[in-house]
mmCIF file of C-alpha atoms in Angstrom:
data_model
loop_
_atom_site.group_PDB
_atom_site.id
_atom_site.type_symbol
_atom_site.label_atom_id
_atom_site.label_comp_id
_atom_site.label_asym_id
_atom_site.label_seq_id
_atom_site.Cartn_x
_atom_site.Cartn_y
_atom_site.Cartn_z
ATOM 1 C CA GLN A 110 -1.860 98.624 229.548
ATOM 2 C CA VAL A 111 -0.287 97.255 226.384
ATOM 3 C CA GLN A 112 -2.080 94.877 224.040
ATOM 4 C CA LEU A 113 -1.200 93.106 220.809
ATOM 5 C CA VAL A 114 -4.105 92.358 218.489
ATOM 6 C CA THR A 115 -3.535 89.839 215.715
ATOM 7 C CA SER A 116 -5.633 89.572 212.571
ATOM 8 C CA GLY A 117 -5.572 88.093 209.084
ATOM 9 C CA GLY A 118 -5.729 84.357 209.635
ATOM 10 C CA GLY A 119 -8.038 82.069 207.723
ATOM 11 C CA LEU A 120 -8.404 79.118 205.386
ATOM 12 C CA VAL A 121 -6.508 79.043 202.099
ATOM 13 C CA GLN A 122 -5.645 76.479 199.456
ATOM 14 C CA PRO A 123 -2.080 75.291 198.942
ATOM 15 C CA GLY A 124 -0.207 77.887 196.929
ATOM 16 C CA GLY A 125 -2.385 80.685 198.228
ATOM 17 C CA SER A 126 -1.479 83.763 200.231
ATOM 18 C CA LEU A 127 -2.397 85.410 203.498
ATOM 19 C CA ARG A 128 -1.312 88.585 205.223
ATOM 20 C CA LEU A 129 -1.150 88.647 209.005
ATOM 21 C CA SER A 130 -1.052 91.855 211.000
ATOM 22 C CA CYS A 131 -0.333 92.564 214.640
ATOM 23 C CA ALA A 132 -0.944 95.991 216.113
ATOM 24 C CA ALA A 133 0.307 97.111 219.505
ATOM 25 C CA SER A 134 -1.516 99.706 221.548
ATOM 26 C CA GLY A 135 -1.103 101.308 224.938
ATOM 27 C CA SER A 136 1.551 103.323 226.717
ATOM 28 C CA ILE A 137 4.280 102.579 224.211
ATOM 29 C CA SER A 138 7.492 104.495 223.818
ATOM 30 C CA GLY A 139 8.918 102.153 221.202
ATOM 31 C CA ILE A 140 9.229 98.553 220.097
ATOM 32 C CA ASN A 141 12.497 96.719 219.709
ATOM 33 C CA LEU A 142 12.318 93.188 218.274
ATOM 34 C CA MET A 143 9.032 92.081 216.678
ATOM 35 C CA SER A 144 8.508 88.438 215.806
ATOM 36 C CA TRP A 145 6.062 85.877 214.467
ATOM 37 C CA TYR A 146 5.831 82.406 215.985
ATOM 38 C CA ARG A 147 3.646 79.465 215.073
ATOM 39 C CA GLN A 148 2.492 76.300 216.781
ATOM 40 C CA ALA A 149 0.836 73.284 215.203
ATOM 41 C CA PRO A 150 -0.931 70.611 217.277
ATOM 42 C CA GLY A 151 1.611 68.321 218.913
ATOM 43 C CA ASN A 152 4.514 70.566 217.959
ATOM 44 C CA GLU A 153 6.577 73.080 219.870
ATOM 45 C CA ARG A 154 6.120 76.752 219.195
ATOM 46 C CA GLU A 155 8.716 77.843 216.661
ATOM 47 C CA LEU A 156 10.080 81.192 215.594
ATOM 48 C CA VAL A 157 9.040 81.924 212.019
ATOM 49 C CA ALA A 158 10.365 85.417 211.386
ATOM 50 C CA SER A 159 11.595 88.452 213.250
ATOM 51 C CA ILE A 160 12.503 92.035 212.494
ATOM 52 C CA ARG A 161 14.591 94.435 214.511
ATOM 53 C CA ASN A 162 14.007 98.159 214.856
ATOM 54 C CA ASN A 163 16.822 98.759 212.376
ATOM 55 C CA GLY A 164 15.011 96.659 209.769
ATOM 56 C CA SER A 165 17.211 93.580 210.025
ATOM 57 C CA THR A 166 15.200 90.390 209.452
ATOM 58 C CA HIS A 167 15.462 86.703 210.235
ATOM 59 C CA TYR A 168 13.506 83.765 208.790
ATOM 60 C CA VAL A 169 13.361 80.102 209.603
ATOM 61 C CA ASP A 170 14.685 78.106 206.648
ATOM 62 C CA SER A 171 11.336 76.531 205.834
ATOM 63 C CA VAL A 172 9.729 79.889 204.957
ATOM 64 C CA LYS A 173 12.612 81.692 203.271
ATOM 65 C CA GLY A 174 11.592 83.025 199.896
ATOM 66 C CA ARG A 175 7.893 82.629 200.695
ATOM 67 C CA PHE A 176 7.243 84.829 203.747
ATOM 68 C CA THR A 177 8.093 88.483 204.249
ATOM 69 C CA ILE A 178 8.064 90.267 207.583
ATOM 70 C CA SER A 179 7.725 94.034 207.786
ATOM 71 C CA ARG A 180 6.906 96.695 210.344
ATOM 72 C CA ASP A 181 5.360 100.131 210.482
ATOM 73 C CA ASN A 182 6.895 101.966 213.398
ATOM 74 C CA ALA A 183 4.454 104.869 213.164
ATOM 75 C CA LYS A 184 1.555 102.458 213.679
ATOM 76 C CA ASN A 185 3.338 100.032 216.020
ATOM 77 C CA THR A 186 2.429 97.233 213.641
ATOM 78 C CA VAL A 187 4.205 94.139 212.359
ATOM 79 C CA ASN A 188 3.019 92.225 209.299
ATOM 80 C CA LEU A 189 3.705 88.818 207.830
ATOM 81 C CA GLU A 190 3.046 88.344 204.129
ATOM 82 C CA MET A 191 2.749 84.629 203.446
ATOM 83 C CA ASN A 192 2.910 83.393 199.873
ATOM 84 C CA SER A 193 3.049 79.945 198.265
ATOM 85 C CA LEU A 194 1.493 78.476 201.377
ATOM 86 C CA LYS A 195 1.909 74.785 202.081
ATOM 87 C CA VAL A 196 -0.144 72.359 204.130
ATOM 88 C CA GLU A 197 2.702 72.190 206.626
ATOM 89 C CA ASP A 198 2.304 75.919 207.290
ATOM 90 C CA THR A 199 -0.962 75.158 209.086
ATOM 91 C CA ALA A 200 -0.684 76.415 212.663
ATOM 92 C CA VAL A 201 -1.749 79.070 215.102
ATOM 93 C CA TYR A 202 0.389 82.124 214.460
ATOM 94 C CA TYR A 203 1.377 84.420 217.321
ATOM 95 C CA CYS A 204 3.057 87.787 217.290
ATOM 96 C CA ASN A 205 5.542 88.814 219.925
ATOM 97 C CA ALA A 206 7.025 92.216 220.624
ATOM 98 C CA GLU A 207 9.586 93.630 223.005
ATOM 99 C CA ILE A 208 7.824 96.826 224.006
ATOM 100 C CA VAL A 209 9.394 99.800 225.741
ATOM 101 C CA TYR A 210 6.944 101.536 228.040
ATOM 102 C CA LYS A 211 6.398 105.259 228.201
ATOM 103 C CA TYR A 212 7.663 107.142 231.242
ATOM 104 C CA THR A 213 9.525 104.232 232.830
ATOM 105 C CA TYR A 214 11.347 103.025 229.687
ATOM 106 C CA ASN A 215 11.209 99.498 231.021
ATOM 107 C CA SER A 216 10.716 96.790 228.411
ATOM 108 C CA ARG A 217 8.697 93.591 228.377
ATOM 109 C CA LEU A 218 7.839 90.818 225.939
ATOM 110 C CA HIS A 219 4.178 90.756 224.929
ATOM 111 C CA TRP A 220 2.241 88.064 223.086
ATOM 112 C CA GLY A 221 -0.717 88.477 220.797
ATOM 113 C CA GLN A 222 -3.745 86.228 221.109
ATOM 114 C CA GLY A 223 -2.899 84.160 218.047
ATOM 115 C CA THR A 224 -4.714 83.542 214.785
ATOM 116 C CA GLN A 225 -5.410 80.253 213.011
ATOM 117 C CA VAL A 226 -3.917 79.678 209.578
ATOM 118 C CA THR A 227 -5.201 76.581 207.807
ATOM 119 C CA VAL A 228 -3.828 75.497 204.441
ATOM 120 C CA SER A 229 -5.983 72.802 202.894
ATOM 121 C CA SER A 230 -7.536 71.793 199.608
#
């Protein structure tokens, strides 16, 4: 069985920083696209950032220059460094990964459990 465990959320003041991590475990051969999504109350879940296995990254315009996504392939981990946080960044953040299974080499999208990020003074 494959699981994604998300950590690093919390309460910060505007302008502060947080680092989110998401670690995959299980019968994993490799991971293709890894992404961070977020969802605020009353809003749709939106893609925040993604990183491909070749290192190519994508960011939603609202976080460009403030957030950095990275991955550690040896540890099957994706991180999101969030700087200069704003009140509007408040949301539950979810990681998502396209995981290739050992032995079968089938792939499937997996979601982490989510972690709350609250930006408030």
